[in-house]
PDB file of N, CA and C in Angstrom:
ATOM      1  N   MET A   6       0.844  -1.181   0.004  1.00  0.00           N
ATOM      2  CA  MET A   6      -0.008   0.020  -0.010  1.00  0.00           C
ATOM      3  C   MET A   6       0.919   1.219   0.006  1.00  0.00           C
ATOM      4  N   THR A   7       0.545   2.226  -0.828  1.00  0.00           N
ATOM      5  CA  THR A   7       1.364   3.454  -0.906  1.00  0.00           C
ATOM      6  C   THR A   7       0.625   4.560  -0.220  1.00  0.00           C
ATOM      7  N   GLU A   8       1.426   5.402   0.435  1.00  0.00           N
ATOM      8  CA  GLU A   8       0.871   6.526   1.132  1.00  0.00           C
ATOM      9  C   GLU A   8       0.823   7.755   0.241  1.00  0.00           C
ATOM     10  N   ARG A   9      -0.276   8.396   0.134  1.00  0.00           N
ATOM     11  CA  ARG A   9      -0.436   9.571  -0.691  1.00  0.00           C
ATOM     12  C   ARG A   9       0.136  10.777   0.042  1.00  0.00           C
ATOM     13  N   LYS A  10       0.978  11.507  -0.615  1.00  0.00           N
ATOM     14  CA  LYS A  10       1.524  12.778  -0.011  1.00  0.00           C
ATOM     15  C   LYS A  10       0.644  13.916  -0.400  1.00  0.00           C
ATOM     16  N   HIS A  11       0.285  14.732   0.597  1.00  0.00           N
ATOM     17  CA  HIS A  11      -0.536  15.916   0.350  1.00  0.00           C
ATOM     18  C   HIS A  11       0.310  17.129   0.233  1.00  0.00           C
ATOM     19  N   GLY A  12      -0.021  17.979  -0.701  1.00  0.00           N
ATOM     20  CA  GLY A  12       0.667  19.284  -0.820  1.00  0.00           C
ATOM     21  C   GLY A  12       0.081  20.241   0.194  1.00  0.00           C
ATOM     22  N   PRO A  13       0.688  21.401   0.377  1.00  0.00           N
ATOM     23  CA  PRO A  13       0.169  22.345   1.379  1.00  0.00           C
ATOM     24  C   PRO A  13      -1.267  22.771   1.057  1.00  0.00           C
ATOM     25  N   GLY A  14      -2.123  22.658   2.044  1.00  0.00           N
ATOM     26  CA  GLY A  14      -3.532  23.076   1.893  1.00  0.00           C
ATOM     27  C   GLY A  14      -4.360  22.068   1.128  1.00  0.00           C
ATOM     28  N   GLU A  15      -3.803  20.942   0.766  1.00  0.00           N
ATOM     29  CA  GLU A  15      -4.491  19.893   0.021  1.00  0.00           C
ATOM     30  C   GLU A  15      -5.079  18.853   0.989  1.00  0.00           C
ATOM     31  N   GLY A  16      -5.944  19.224   1.832  1.00  0.00           N
ATOM     32  CA  GLY A  16      -6.537  18.203   2.685  1.00  0.00           C
ATOM     33  C   GLY A  16      -5.673  17.802   3.868  1.00  0.00           C
ATOM     34  N   ASP A  17      -4.568  18.483   4.136  1.00  0.00           N
ATOM     35  CA  ASP A  17      -3.788  18.211   5.268  1.00  0.00           C
ATOM     36  C   ASP A  17      -4.619  18.334   6.531  1.00  0.00           C
ATOM     37  N   PRO A  18      -4.616  17.359   7.331  1.00  0.00           N
ATOM     38  CA  PRO A  18      -5.405  17.519   8.591  1.00  0.00           C
ATOM     39  C   PRO A  18      -4.776  18.638   9.397  1.00  0.00           C
ATOM     40  N   GLY A  19      -5.649  19.452  10.014  1.00  0.00           N
ATOM     41  CA  GLY A  19      -5.174  20.509  10.879  1.00  0.00           C
ATOM     42  C   GLY A  19      -4.816  21.812  10.117  1.00  0.00           C
ATOM     43  N   VAL A  20      -4.962  21.826   8.805  1.00  0.00           N
ATOM     44  CA  VAL A  20      -4.686  23.070   8.015  1.00  0.00           C
ATOM     45  C   VAL A  20      -6.039  23.615   7.569  1.00  0.00           C
ATOM     46  N   ALA A  21      -6.385  24.774   8.173  1.00  0.00           N
ATOM     47  CA  ALA A  21      -7.638  25.387   7.839  1.00  0.00           C
ATOM     48  C   ALA A  21      -7.352  26.540   6.849  1.00  0.00           C
ATOM     49  N   VAL A  22      -8.023  26.508   5.748  1.00  0.00           N
ATOM     50  CA  VAL A  22      -7.827  27.545   4.772  1.00  0.00           C
ATOM     51  C   VAL A  22      -9.130  28.379   4.745  1.00  0.00           C
ATOM     52  N   LYS A  23      -9.038  29.641   5.168  1.00  0.00           N
ATOM     53  CA  LYS A  23     -10.232  30.463   5.198  1.00  0.00           C
ATOM     54  C   LYS A  23     -10.064  31.586   4.190  1.00  0.00           C
ATOM     55  N   THR A  24     -11.052  31.736   3.367  1.00  0.00           N
ATOM     56  CA  THR A  24     -11.010  32.885   2.447  1.00  0.00           C
ATOM     57  C   THR A  24     -12.268  33.707   2.677  1.00  0.00           C
ATOM     58  N   ARG A  25     -12.050  34.929   2.851  1.00  0.00           N
ATOM     59  CA  ARG A  25     -13.166  35.879   3.092  1.00  0.00           C
ATOM     60  C   ARG A  25     -12.956  37.050   2.196  1.00  0.00           C
ATOM     61  N   THR A  26     -13.993  37.287   1.392  1.00  0.00           N
ATOM     62  CA  THR A  26     -13.931  38.463   0.534  1.00  0.00           C
ATOM     63  C   THR A  26     -14.713  39.567   1.200  1.00  0.00           C
ATOM     64  N   ARG A  27     -14.131  40.713   1.266  1.00  0.00           N
ATOM     65  CA  ARG A  27     -14.754  41.838   1.897  1.00  0.00           C
ATOM     66  C   ARG A  27     -15.221  42.752   0.822  1.00  0.00           C
ATOM     67  N   THR A  28     -16.581  42.982   0.877  1.00  0.00           N
ATOM     68  CA  THR A  28     -17.135  43.929  -0.094  1.00  0.00           C
ATOM     69  C   THR A  28     -17.177  45.227   0.571  1.00  0.00           C
ATOM     70  N   GLN A  29     -16.576  46.219  -0.114  1.00  0.00           N
ATOM     71  CA  GLN A  29     -16.539  47.553   0.475  1.00  0.00           C
ATOM     72  C   GLN A  29     -17.894  48.235   0.212  1.00  0.00           C
ATOM     73  N   ARG A  30     -18.338  48.969   1.224  1.00  0.00           N
ATOM     74  CA  ARG A  30     -19.616  49.758   1.088  1.00  0.00           C
ATOM     75  C   ARG A  30     -19.268  50.903   0.138  1.00  0.00           C
ATOM     76  N   PRO A  31     -20.257  51.224  -0.739  1.00  0.00           N
ATOM     77  CA  PRO A  31     -19.987  52.304  -1.652  1.00  0.00           C
ATOM     78  C   PRO A  31     -19.990  53.630  -0.864  1.00  0.00           C
ATOM     79  N   PRO A  32     -19.269  54.645  -1.348  1.00  0.00           N
ATOM     80  CA  PRO A  32     -19.281  55.910  -0.643  1.00  0.00           C
ATOM     81  C   PRO A  32     -20.722  56.507  -0.682  1.00  0.00           C
ATOM     82  N   MET A  33     -21.027  57.217   0.382  1.00  0.00           N
ATOM     83  CA  MET A  33     -22.318  57.810   0.476  1.00  0.00           C
ATOM     84  C   MET A  33     -22.202  59.323   0.219  1.00  0.00           C
ATOM     85  N   TYR A  34     -23.348  59.902  -0.204  1.00  0.00           N
ATOM     86  CA  TYR A  34     -23.367  61.332  -0.577  1.00  0.00           C
ATOM     87  C   TYR A  34     -24.518  62.026   0.098  1.00  0.00           C
ATOM     88  N   LYS A  35     -24.187  63.226   0.666  1.00  0.00           N
ATOM     89  CA  LYS A  35     -25.185  64.015   1.336  1.00  0.00           C
ATOM     90  C   LYS A  35     -25.875  64.908   0.312  1.00  0.00           C
ATOM     91  N   VAL A  36     -27.210  64.908   0.365  1.00  0.00           N
ATOM     92  CA  VAL A  36     -27.986  65.818  -0.498  1.00  0.00           C
ATOM     93  C   VAL A  36     -28.370  67.025   0.353  1.00  0.00           C
ATOM     94  N   MET A  37     -28.086  68.190  -0.138  1.00  0.00           N
ATOM     95  CA  MET A  37     -28.341  69.439   0.615  1.00  0.00           C
ATOM     96  C   MET A  37     -29.174  70.398  -0.168  1.00  0.00           C
ATOM     97  N   LEU A  38     -30.073  71.092   0.579  1.00  0.00           N
ATOM     98  CA  LEU A  38     -30.842  72.197  -0.007  1.00  0.00           C
ATOM     99  C   LEU A  38     -30.183  73.493   0.495  1.00  0.00           C
ATOM    100  N   LEU A  39     -30.110  74.461  -0.398  1.00  0.00           N
ATOM    101  CA  LEU A  39     -29.477  75.753  -0.048  1.00  0.00           C
ATOM    102  C   LEU A  39     -30.574  76.819   0.002  1.00  0.00           C
ATOM    103  N   ASN A  40     -30.347  77.741   0.881  1.00  0.00           N
ATOM    104  CA  ASN A  40     -31.316  78.813   1.060  1.00  0.00           C
ATOM    105  C   ASN A  40     -31.195  79.877  -0.081  1.00  0.00           C
ATOM    106  N   ASP A  41     -32.275  80.505  -0.382  1.00  0.00           N
ATOM    107  CA  ASP A  41     -32.328  81.659  -1.260  1.00  0.00           C
ATOM    108  C   ASP A  41     -33.396  82.576  -0.786  1.00  0.00           C
ATOM    109  N   ASP A  42     -33.438  83.791  -1.302  1.00  0.00           N
ATOM    110  CA  ASP A  42     -34.393  84.742  -0.801  1.00  0.00           C
ATOM    111  C   ASP A  42     -35.720  84.767  -1.611  1.00  0.00           C
ATOM    112  N   TYR A  43     -35.885  83.826  -2.519  1.00  0.00           N
ATOM    113  CA  TYR A  43     -37.080  83.889  -3.366  1.00  0.00           C
ATOM    114  C   TYR A  43     -37.998  82.686  -3.296  1.00  0.00           C
ATOM    115  N   THR A  44     -37.462  81.502  -3.071  1.00  0.00           N
ATOM    116  CA  THR A  44     -38.286  80.298  -3.060  1.00  0.00           C
ATOM    117  C   THR A  44     -39.189  80.346  -1.844  1.00  0.00           C
ATOM    118  N   PRO A  45     -40.519  80.165  -2.015  1.00  0.00           N
ATOM    119  CA  PRO A  45     -41.413  80.214  -0.841  1.00  0.00           C
ATOM    120  C   PRO A  45     -41.130  79.001   0.095  1.00  0.00           C
ATOM    121  N   MET A  46     -41.305  79.255   1.384  1.00  0.00           N
ATOM    122  CA  MET A  46     -41.078  78.234   2.383  1.00  0.00           C
ATOM    123  C   MET A  46     -42.003  77.003   2.126  1.00  0.00           C
ATOM    124  N   GLU A  47     -43.250  77.308   1.736  1.00  0.00           N
ATOM    125  CA  GLU A  47     -44.179  76.195   1.515  1.00  0.00           C
ATOM    126  C   GLU A  47     -43.743  75.283   0.378  1.00  0.00           C
ATOM    127  N   PHE A  48     -43.034  75.892  -0.639  1.00  0.00           N
ATOM    128  CA  PHE A  48     -42.572  75.137  -1.746  1.00  0.00           C
ATOM    129  C   PHE A  48     -41.467  74.165  -1.266  1.00  0.00           C
ATOM    130  N   VAL A  49     -40.590  74.674  -0.435  1.00  0.00           N
ATOM    131  CA  VAL A  49     -39.510  73.844   0.128  1.00  0.00           C
ATOM    132  C   VAL A  49     -40.039  72.692   0.896  1.00  0.00           C
ATOM    133  N   VAL A  50     -41.055  72.951   1.726  1.00  0.00           N
ATOM    134  CA  VAL A  50     -41.728  71.931   2.539  1.00  0.00           C
ATOM    135  C   VAL A  50     -42.282  70.846   1.566  1.00  0.00           C
ATOM    136  N   HIS A  51     -42.993  71.337   0.516  1.00  0.00           N
ATOM    137  CA  HIS A  51     -43.548  70.386  -0.469  1.00  0.00           C
ATOM    138  C   HIS A  51     -42.459  69.475  -1.123  1.00  0.00           C
ATOM    139  N   VAL A  52     -41.362  70.090  -1.502  1.00  0.00           N
ATOM    140  CA  VAL A  52     -40.224  69.363  -2.066  1.00  0.00           C
ATOM    141  C   VAL A  52     -39.702  68.267  -1.131  1.00  0.00           C
ATOM    142  N   LEU A  53     -39.571  68.632   0.143  1.00  0.00           N
ATOM    143  CA  LEU A  53     -39.072  67.655   1.126  1.00  0.00           C
ATOM    144  C   LEU A  53     -40.044  66.488   1.356  1.00  0.00           C
ATOM    145  N   GLU A  54     -41.314  66.819   1.340  1.00  0.00           N
ATOM    146  CA  GLU A  54     -42.328  65.783   1.468  1.00  0.00           C
ATOM    147  C   GLU A  54     -42.346  64.863   0.227  1.00  0.00           C
ATOM    148  N   ARG A  55     -42.304  65.497  -0.916  1.00  0.00           N
ATOM    149  CA  ARG A  55     -42.489  64.722  -2.180  1.00  0.00           C
ATOM    150  C   ARG A  55     -41.278  63.928  -2.559  1.00  0.00           C
ATOM    151  N   PHE A  56     -40.064  64.484  -2.454  1.00  0.00           N
ATOM    152  CA  PHE A  56     -38.853  63.831  -2.982  1.00  0.00           C
ATOM    153  C   PHE A  56     -38.051  63.112  -1.885  1.00  0.00           C
ATOM    154  N   PHE A  57     -38.323  63.446  -0.577  1.00  0.00           N
ATOM    155  CA  PHE A  57     -37.574  62.793   0.439  1.00  0.00           C
ATOM    156  C   PHE A  57     -38.414  62.047   1.468  1.00  0.00           C
ATOM    157  N   GLY A  58     -39.739  61.963   1.170  1.00  0.00           N
ATOM    158  CA  GLY A  58     -40.621  61.180   1.972  1.00  0.00           C
ATOM    159  C   GLY A  58     -40.823  61.619   3.419  1.00  0.00           C
ATOM    160  N   MET A  59     -40.552  62.911   3.656  1.00  0.00           N
ATOM    161  CA  MET A  59     -40.683  63.429   5.036  1.00  0.00           C
ATOM    162  C   MET A  59     -42.141  63.720   5.386  1.00  0.00           C
ATOM    163  N   SER A  60     -42.434  63.623   6.685  1.00  0.00           N
ATOM    164  CA  SER A  60     -43.738  64.035   7.166  1.00  0.00           C
ATOM    165  C   SER A  60     -43.756  65.617   7.072  1.00  0.00           C
ATOM    166  N   HIS A  61     -44.926  66.173   7.218  1.00  0.00           N
ATOM    167  CA  HIS A  61     -45.043  67.604   7.154  1.00  0.00           C
ATOM    168  C   HIS A  61     -44.194  68.284   8.272  1.00  0.00           C
ATOM    169  N   ALA A  62     -44.249  67.699   9.437  1.00  0.00           N
ATOM    170  CA  ALA A  62     -43.503  68.211  10.601  1.00  0.00           C
ATOM    171  C   ALA A  62     -42.019  68.154  10.393  1.00  0.00           C
ATOM    172  N   GLN A  63     -41.521  67.012   9.844  1.00  0.00           N
ATOM    173  CA  GLN A  63     -40.039  66.866   9.559  1.00  0.00           C
ATOM    174  C   GLN A  63     -39.675  67.865   8.493  1.00  0.00           C
ATOM    175  N   ALA A  64     -40.513  67.988   7.430  1.00  0.00           N
ATOM    176  CA  ALA A  64     -40.138  68.858   6.296  1.00  0.00           C
ATOM    177  C   ALA A  64     -40.101  70.338   6.811  1.00  0.00           C
ATOM    178  N   PHE A  65     -41.013  70.706   7.670  1.00  0.00           N
ATOM    179  CA  PHE A  65     -41.106  72.039   8.192  1.00  0.00           C
ATOM    180  C   PHE A  65     -39.832  72.339   8.983  1.00  0.00           C
ATOM    181  N   GLU A  66     -39.368  71.417   9.818  1.00  0.00           N
ATOM    182  CA  GLU A  66     -38.173  71.588  10.629  1.00  0.00           C
ATOM    183  C   GLU A  66     -36.926  71.787   9.739  1.00  0.00           C
ATOM    184  N   ILE A  67     -36.811  70.958   8.734  1.00  0.00           N
ATOM    185  CA  ILE A  67     -35.668  71.032   7.809  1.00  0.00           C
ATOM    186  C   ILE A  67     -35.714  72.377   7.070  1.00  0.00           C
ATOM    187  N   MET A  68     -36.872  72.746   6.611  1.00  0.00           N
ATOM    188  CA  MET A  68     -37.038  74.023   5.896  1.00  0.00           C
ATOM    189  C   MET A  68     -36.570  75.170   6.796  1.00  0.00           C
ATOM    190  N   LEU A  69     -36.920  75.140   8.028  1.00  0.00           N
ATOM    191  CA  LEU A  69     -36.471  76.183   8.962  1.00  0.00           C
ATOM    192  C   LEU A  69     -34.931  76.192   9.104  1.00  0.00           C
ATOM    193  N   THR A  70     -34.349  75.059   9.158  1.00  0.00           N
ATOM    194  CA  THR A  70     -32.892  74.939   9.218  1.00  0.00           C
ATOM    195  C   THR A  70     -32.281  75.542   7.972  1.00  0.00           C
ATOM    196  N   VAL A  71     -32.801  75.222   6.828  1.00  0.00           N
ATOM    197  CA  VAL A  71     -32.286  75.816   5.564  1.00  0.00           C
ATOM    198  C   VAL A  71     -32.421  77.314   5.604  1.00  0.00           C
ATOM    199  N   HIS A  72     -33.544  77.809   6.095  1.00  0.00           N
ATOM    200  CA  HIS A  72     -33.843  79.217   6.141  1.00  0.00           C
ATOM    201  C   HIS A  72     -32.899  79.921   7.114  1.00  0.00           C
ATOM    202  N   LYS A  73     -32.636  79.325   8.287  1.00  0.00           N
ATOM    203  CA  LYS A  73     -31.829  80.006   9.332  1.00  0.00           C
ATOM    204  C   LYS A  73     -30.317  79.844   9.136  1.00  0.00           C
ATOM    205  N   LYS A  74     -29.897  78.669   8.646  1.00  0.00           N
ATOM    206  CA  LYS A  74     -28.465  78.333   8.591  1.00  0.00           C
ATOM    207  C   LYS A  74     -27.914  78.425   7.152  1.00  0.00           C
ATOM    208  N   GLY A  75     -28.803  78.558   6.149  1.00  0.00           N
ATOM    209  CA  GLY A  75     -28.321  78.691   4.824  1.00  0.00           C
ATOM    210  C   GLY A  75     -28.299  77.418   4.013  1.00  0.00           C
ATOM    211  N   LEU A  76     -28.278  76.262   4.708  1.00  0.00           N
ATOM    212  CA  LEU A  76     -28.374  74.958   4.040  1.00  0.00           C
ATOM    213  C   LEU A  76     -28.664  73.930   5.068  1.00  0.00           C
ATOM    214  N   ALA A  77     -29.139  72.771   4.571  1.00  0.00           N
ATOM    215  CA  ALA A  77     -29.348  71.616   5.477  1.00  0.00           C
ATOM    216  C   ALA A  77     -29.193  70.345   4.653  1.00  0.00           C
ATOM    217  N   VAL A  78     -28.706  69.290   5.302  1.00  0.00           N
ATOM    218  CA  VAL A  78     -28.595  67.976   4.677  1.00  0.00           C
ATOM    219  C   VAL A  78     -30.024  67.416   4.786  1.00  0.00           C
ATOM    220  N   VAL A  79     -30.528  66.961   3.650  1.00  0.00           N
ATOM    221  CA  VAL A  79     -31.890  66.435   3.640  1.00  0.00           C
ATOM    222  C   VAL A  79     -31.936  64.909   3.448  1.00  0.00           C
ATOM    223  N   GLY A  80     -30.775  64.306   3.218  1.00  0.00           N
ATOM    224  CA  GLY A  80     -30.659  62.882   3.108  1.00  0.00           C
ATOM    225  C   GLY A  80     -29.280  62.435   2.710  1.00  0.00           C
ATOM    226  N   VAL A  81     -28.976  61.173   2.986  1.00  0.00           N
ATOM    227  CA  VAL A  81     -27.667  60.597   2.627  1.00  0.00           C
ATOM    228  C   VAL A  81     -27.955  59.320   1.829  1.00  0.00           C
ATOM    229  N   PHE A  82     -27.362  59.263   0.627  1.00  0.00           N
ATOM    230  CA  PHE A  82     -27.720  58.199  -0.328  1.00  0.00           C
ATOM    231  C   PHE A  82     -26.490  57.713  -1.055  1.00  0.00           C
ATOM    232  N   SER A  83     -26.590  56.610  -1.817  1.00  0.00           N
ATOM    233  CA  SER A  83     -25.540  56.179  -2.721  1.00  0.00           C
ATOM    234  C   SER A  83     -25.477  57.290  -3.807  1.00  0.00           C
ATOM    235  N   TYR A  84     -24.400  57.288  -4.581  1.00  0.00           N
ATOM    236  CA  TYR A  84     -24.171  58.345  -5.547  1.00  0.00           C
ATOM    237  C   TYR A  84     -25.373  58.433  -6.595  1.00  0.00           C
ATOM    238  N   GLU A  85     -25.786  57.294  -7.088  1.00  0.00           N
ATOM    239  CA  GLU A  85     -26.831  57.275  -8.145  1.00  0.00           C
ATOM    240  C   GLU A  85     -28.120  57.843  -7.616  1.00  0.00           C
ATOM    241  N   ILE A  86     -28.458  57.456  -6.378  1.00  0.00           N
ATOM    242  CA  ILE A  86     -29.734  57.925  -5.799  1.00  0.00           C
ATOM    243  C   ILE A  86     -29.626  59.429  -5.509  1.00  0.00           C
ATOM    244  N   ALA A  87     -28.492  59.825  -4.901  1.00  0.00           N
ATOM    245  CA  ALA A  87     -28.273  61.268  -4.578  1.00  0.00           C
ATOM    246  C   ALA A  87     -28.352  62.090  -5.854  1.00  0.00           C
ATOM    247  N   GLU A  88     -27.669  61.644  -6.934  1.00  0.00           N
ATOM    248  CA  GLU A  88     -27.692  62.365  -8.168  1.00  0.00           C
ATOM    249  C   GLU A  88     -29.117  62.515  -8.730  1.00  0.00           C
ATOM    250  N   THR A  89     -29.878  61.435  -8.640  1.00  0.00           N
ATOM    251  CA  THR A  89     -31.264  61.448  -9.113  1.00  0.00           C
ATOM    252  C   THR A  89     -32.094  62.433  -8.314  1.00  0.00           C
ATOM    253  N   LYS A  90     -31.961  62.405  -6.998  1.00  0.00           N
ATOM    254  CA  LYS A  90     -32.753  63.320  -6.124  1.00  0.00           C
ATOM    255  C   LYS A  90     -32.444  64.763  -6.482  1.00  0.00           C
ATOM    256  N   VAL A  91     -31.130  65.085  -6.619  1.00  0.00           N
ATOM    257  CA  VAL A  91     -30.761  66.466  -6.941  1.00  0.00           C
ATOM    258  C   VAL A  91     -31.397  66.859  -8.309  1.00  0.00           C
ATOM    259  N   ALA A  92     -31.319  65.971  -9.271  1.00  0.00           N
ATOM    260  CA  ALA A  92     -31.895  66.298 -10.607  1.00  0.00           C
ATOM    261  C   ALA A  92     -33.395  66.503 -10.512  1.00  0.00           C
ATOM    262  N   GLN A  93     -34.081  65.649  -9.756  1.00  0.00           N
ATOM    263  CA  GLN A  93     -35.539  65.779  -9.609  1.00  0.00           C
ATOM    264  C   GLN A  93     -35.923  67.093  -8.950  1.00  0.00           C
ATOM    265  N   VAL A  94     -35.217  67.425  -7.848  1.00  0.00           N
ATOM    266  CA  VAL A  94     -35.523  68.675  -7.155  1.00  0.00           C
ATOM    267  C   VAL A  94     -35.241  69.898  -8.022  1.00  0.00           C
ATOM    268  N   MET A  95     -34.092  69.893  -8.693  1.00  0.00           N
ATOM    269  CA  MET A  95     -33.747  71.027  -9.530  1.00  0.00           C
ATOM    270  C   MET A  95     -34.734  71.215 -10.698  1.00  0.00           C
ATOM    271  N   ASP A  96     -35.137  70.094 -11.287  1.00  0.00           N
ATOM    272  CA  ASP A  96     -36.072  70.102 -12.408  1.00  0.00           C
ATOM    273  C   ASP A  96     -37.447  70.626 -11.909  1.00  0.00           C
ATOM    274  N   PHE A  97     -37.882  70.110 -10.755  1.00  0.00           N
ATOM    275  CA  PHE A  97     -39.193  70.518 -10.212  1.00  0.00           C
ATOM    276  C   PHE A  97     -39.175  72.027  -9.888  1.00  0.00           C
ATOM    277  N   ALA A  98     -38.074  72.504  -9.282  1.00  0.00           N
ATOM    278  CA  ALA A  98     -37.994  73.943  -8.935  1.00  0.00           C
ATOM    279  C   ALA A  98     -38.009  74.800 -10.200  1.00  0.00           C
ATOM    280  N   ARG A  99     -37.265  74.370 -11.228  1.00  0.00           N
ATOM    281  CA  ARG A  99     -37.270  75.184 -12.486  1.00  0.00           C
ATOM    282  C   ARG A  99     -38.602  75.257 -13.110  1.00  0.00           C
ATOM    283  N   ARG A 100     -39.339  74.053 -13.107  1.00  0.00           N
ATOM    284  CA  ARG A 100     -40.655  74.016 -13.730  1.00  0.00           C
ATOM    285  C   ARG A 100     -41.642  74.904 -13.012  1.00  0.00           C
ATOM    286  N   HIS A 101     -41.382  75.149 -11.702  1.00  0.00           N
ATOM    287  CA  HIS A 101     -42.244  76.035 -10.902  1.00  0.00           C
ATOM    288  C   HIS A 101     -41.611  77.464 -10.779  1.00  0.00           C
ATOM    289  N   GLN A 102     -40.543  77.684 -11.561  1.00  0.00           N
ATOM    290  CA  GLN A 102     -39.898  79.032 -11.654  1.00  0.00           C
ATOM    291  C   GLN A 102     -39.404  79.483 -10.284  1.00  0.00           C
ATOM    292  N   HIS A 103     -38.755  78.529  -9.550  1.00  0.00           N
ATOM    293  CA  HIS A 103     -38.088  78.912  -8.303  1.00  0.00           C
ATOM    294  C   HIS A 103     -36.623  78.646  -8.418  1.00  0.00           C
ATOM    295  N   PRO A 104     -35.787  79.486  -7.817  1.00  0.00           N
ATOM    296  CA  PRO A 104     -34.333  79.346  -7.914  1.00  0.00           C
ATOM    297  C   PRO A 104     -33.702  78.373  -6.851  1.00  0.00           C
ATOM    298  N   LEU A 105     -34.557  77.551  -6.259  1.00  0.00           N
ATOM    299  CA  LEU A 105     -34.086  76.601  -5.257  1.00  0.00           C
ATOM    300  C   LEU A 105     -32.873  75.810  -5.737  1.00  0.00           C
ATOM    301  N   GLN A 106     -31.840  75.713  -4.943  1.00  0.00           N
ATOM    302  CA  GLN A 106     -30.643  74.969  -5.293  1.00  0.00           C
ATOM    303  C   GLN A 106     -30.549  73.687  -4.424  1.00  0.00           C
ATOM    304  N   CYS A 107     -30.183  72.595  -5.093  1.00  0.00           N
ATOM    305  CA  CYS A 107     -30.015  71.338  -4.395  1.00  0.00           C
ATOM    306  C   CYS A 107     -28.669  70.790  -4.909  1.00  0.00           C
ATOM    307  N   THR A 108     -27.842  70.269  -3.975  1.00  0.00           N
ATOM    308  CA  THR A 108     -26.537  69.771  -4.409  1.00  0.00           C
ATOM    309  C   THR A 108     -26.172  68.520  -3.600  1.00  0.00           C
ATOM    310  N   LEU A 109     -25.113  67.873  -4.006  1.00  0.00           N
ATOM    311  CA  LEU A 109     -24.629  66.737  -3.269  1.00  0.00           C
ATOM    312  C   LEU A 109     -23.173  66.881  -2.963  1.00  0.00           C
ATOM    313  N   GLU A 110     -22.747  66.136  -1.930  1.00  0.00           N
ATOM    314  CA  GLU A 110     -21.352  66.213  -1.484  1.00  0.00           C
ATOM    315  C   GLU A 110     -21.034  64.848  -0.883  1.00  0.00           C
ATOM    316  N   LYS A 111     -19.827  64.400  -1.180  1.00  0.00           N
ATOM    317  CA  LYS A 111     -19.374  63.077  -0.627  1.00  0.00           C
ATOM    318  C   LYS A 111     -19.317  63.162   0.925  1.00  0.00           C
ATOM    319  N   GLU A 112     -19.806  62.146   1.560  1.00  0.00           N
ATOM    320  CA  GLU A 112     -19.839  62.164   3.022  1.00  0.00           C
ATOM    321  C   GLU A 112     -18.487  61.941   3.602  1.00  0.00           C
TER     322      GLU A 112
END
């Protein structure tokens, strides 16, 4: 009877081979609304409710932050979603003839 010789990692007893692939989380992007002196507060509240799924109370609070501090983060998303939200808000504001600005920034 011949004894089979095992190479390294080939079924050697006591040799555990562990492979773990780490998937990196994609970078996230903050979507921000910027204050201006012309867009009505009610319109900003409507935008927050419509495009960011906020309740009226949440939207009102964020709108006040934008008004008082000049800008506010309204959500954090993957790049594609953030880019889409910005485009939707900007398009909606233009169609309603408001200068509301929406932008994104890497977190």
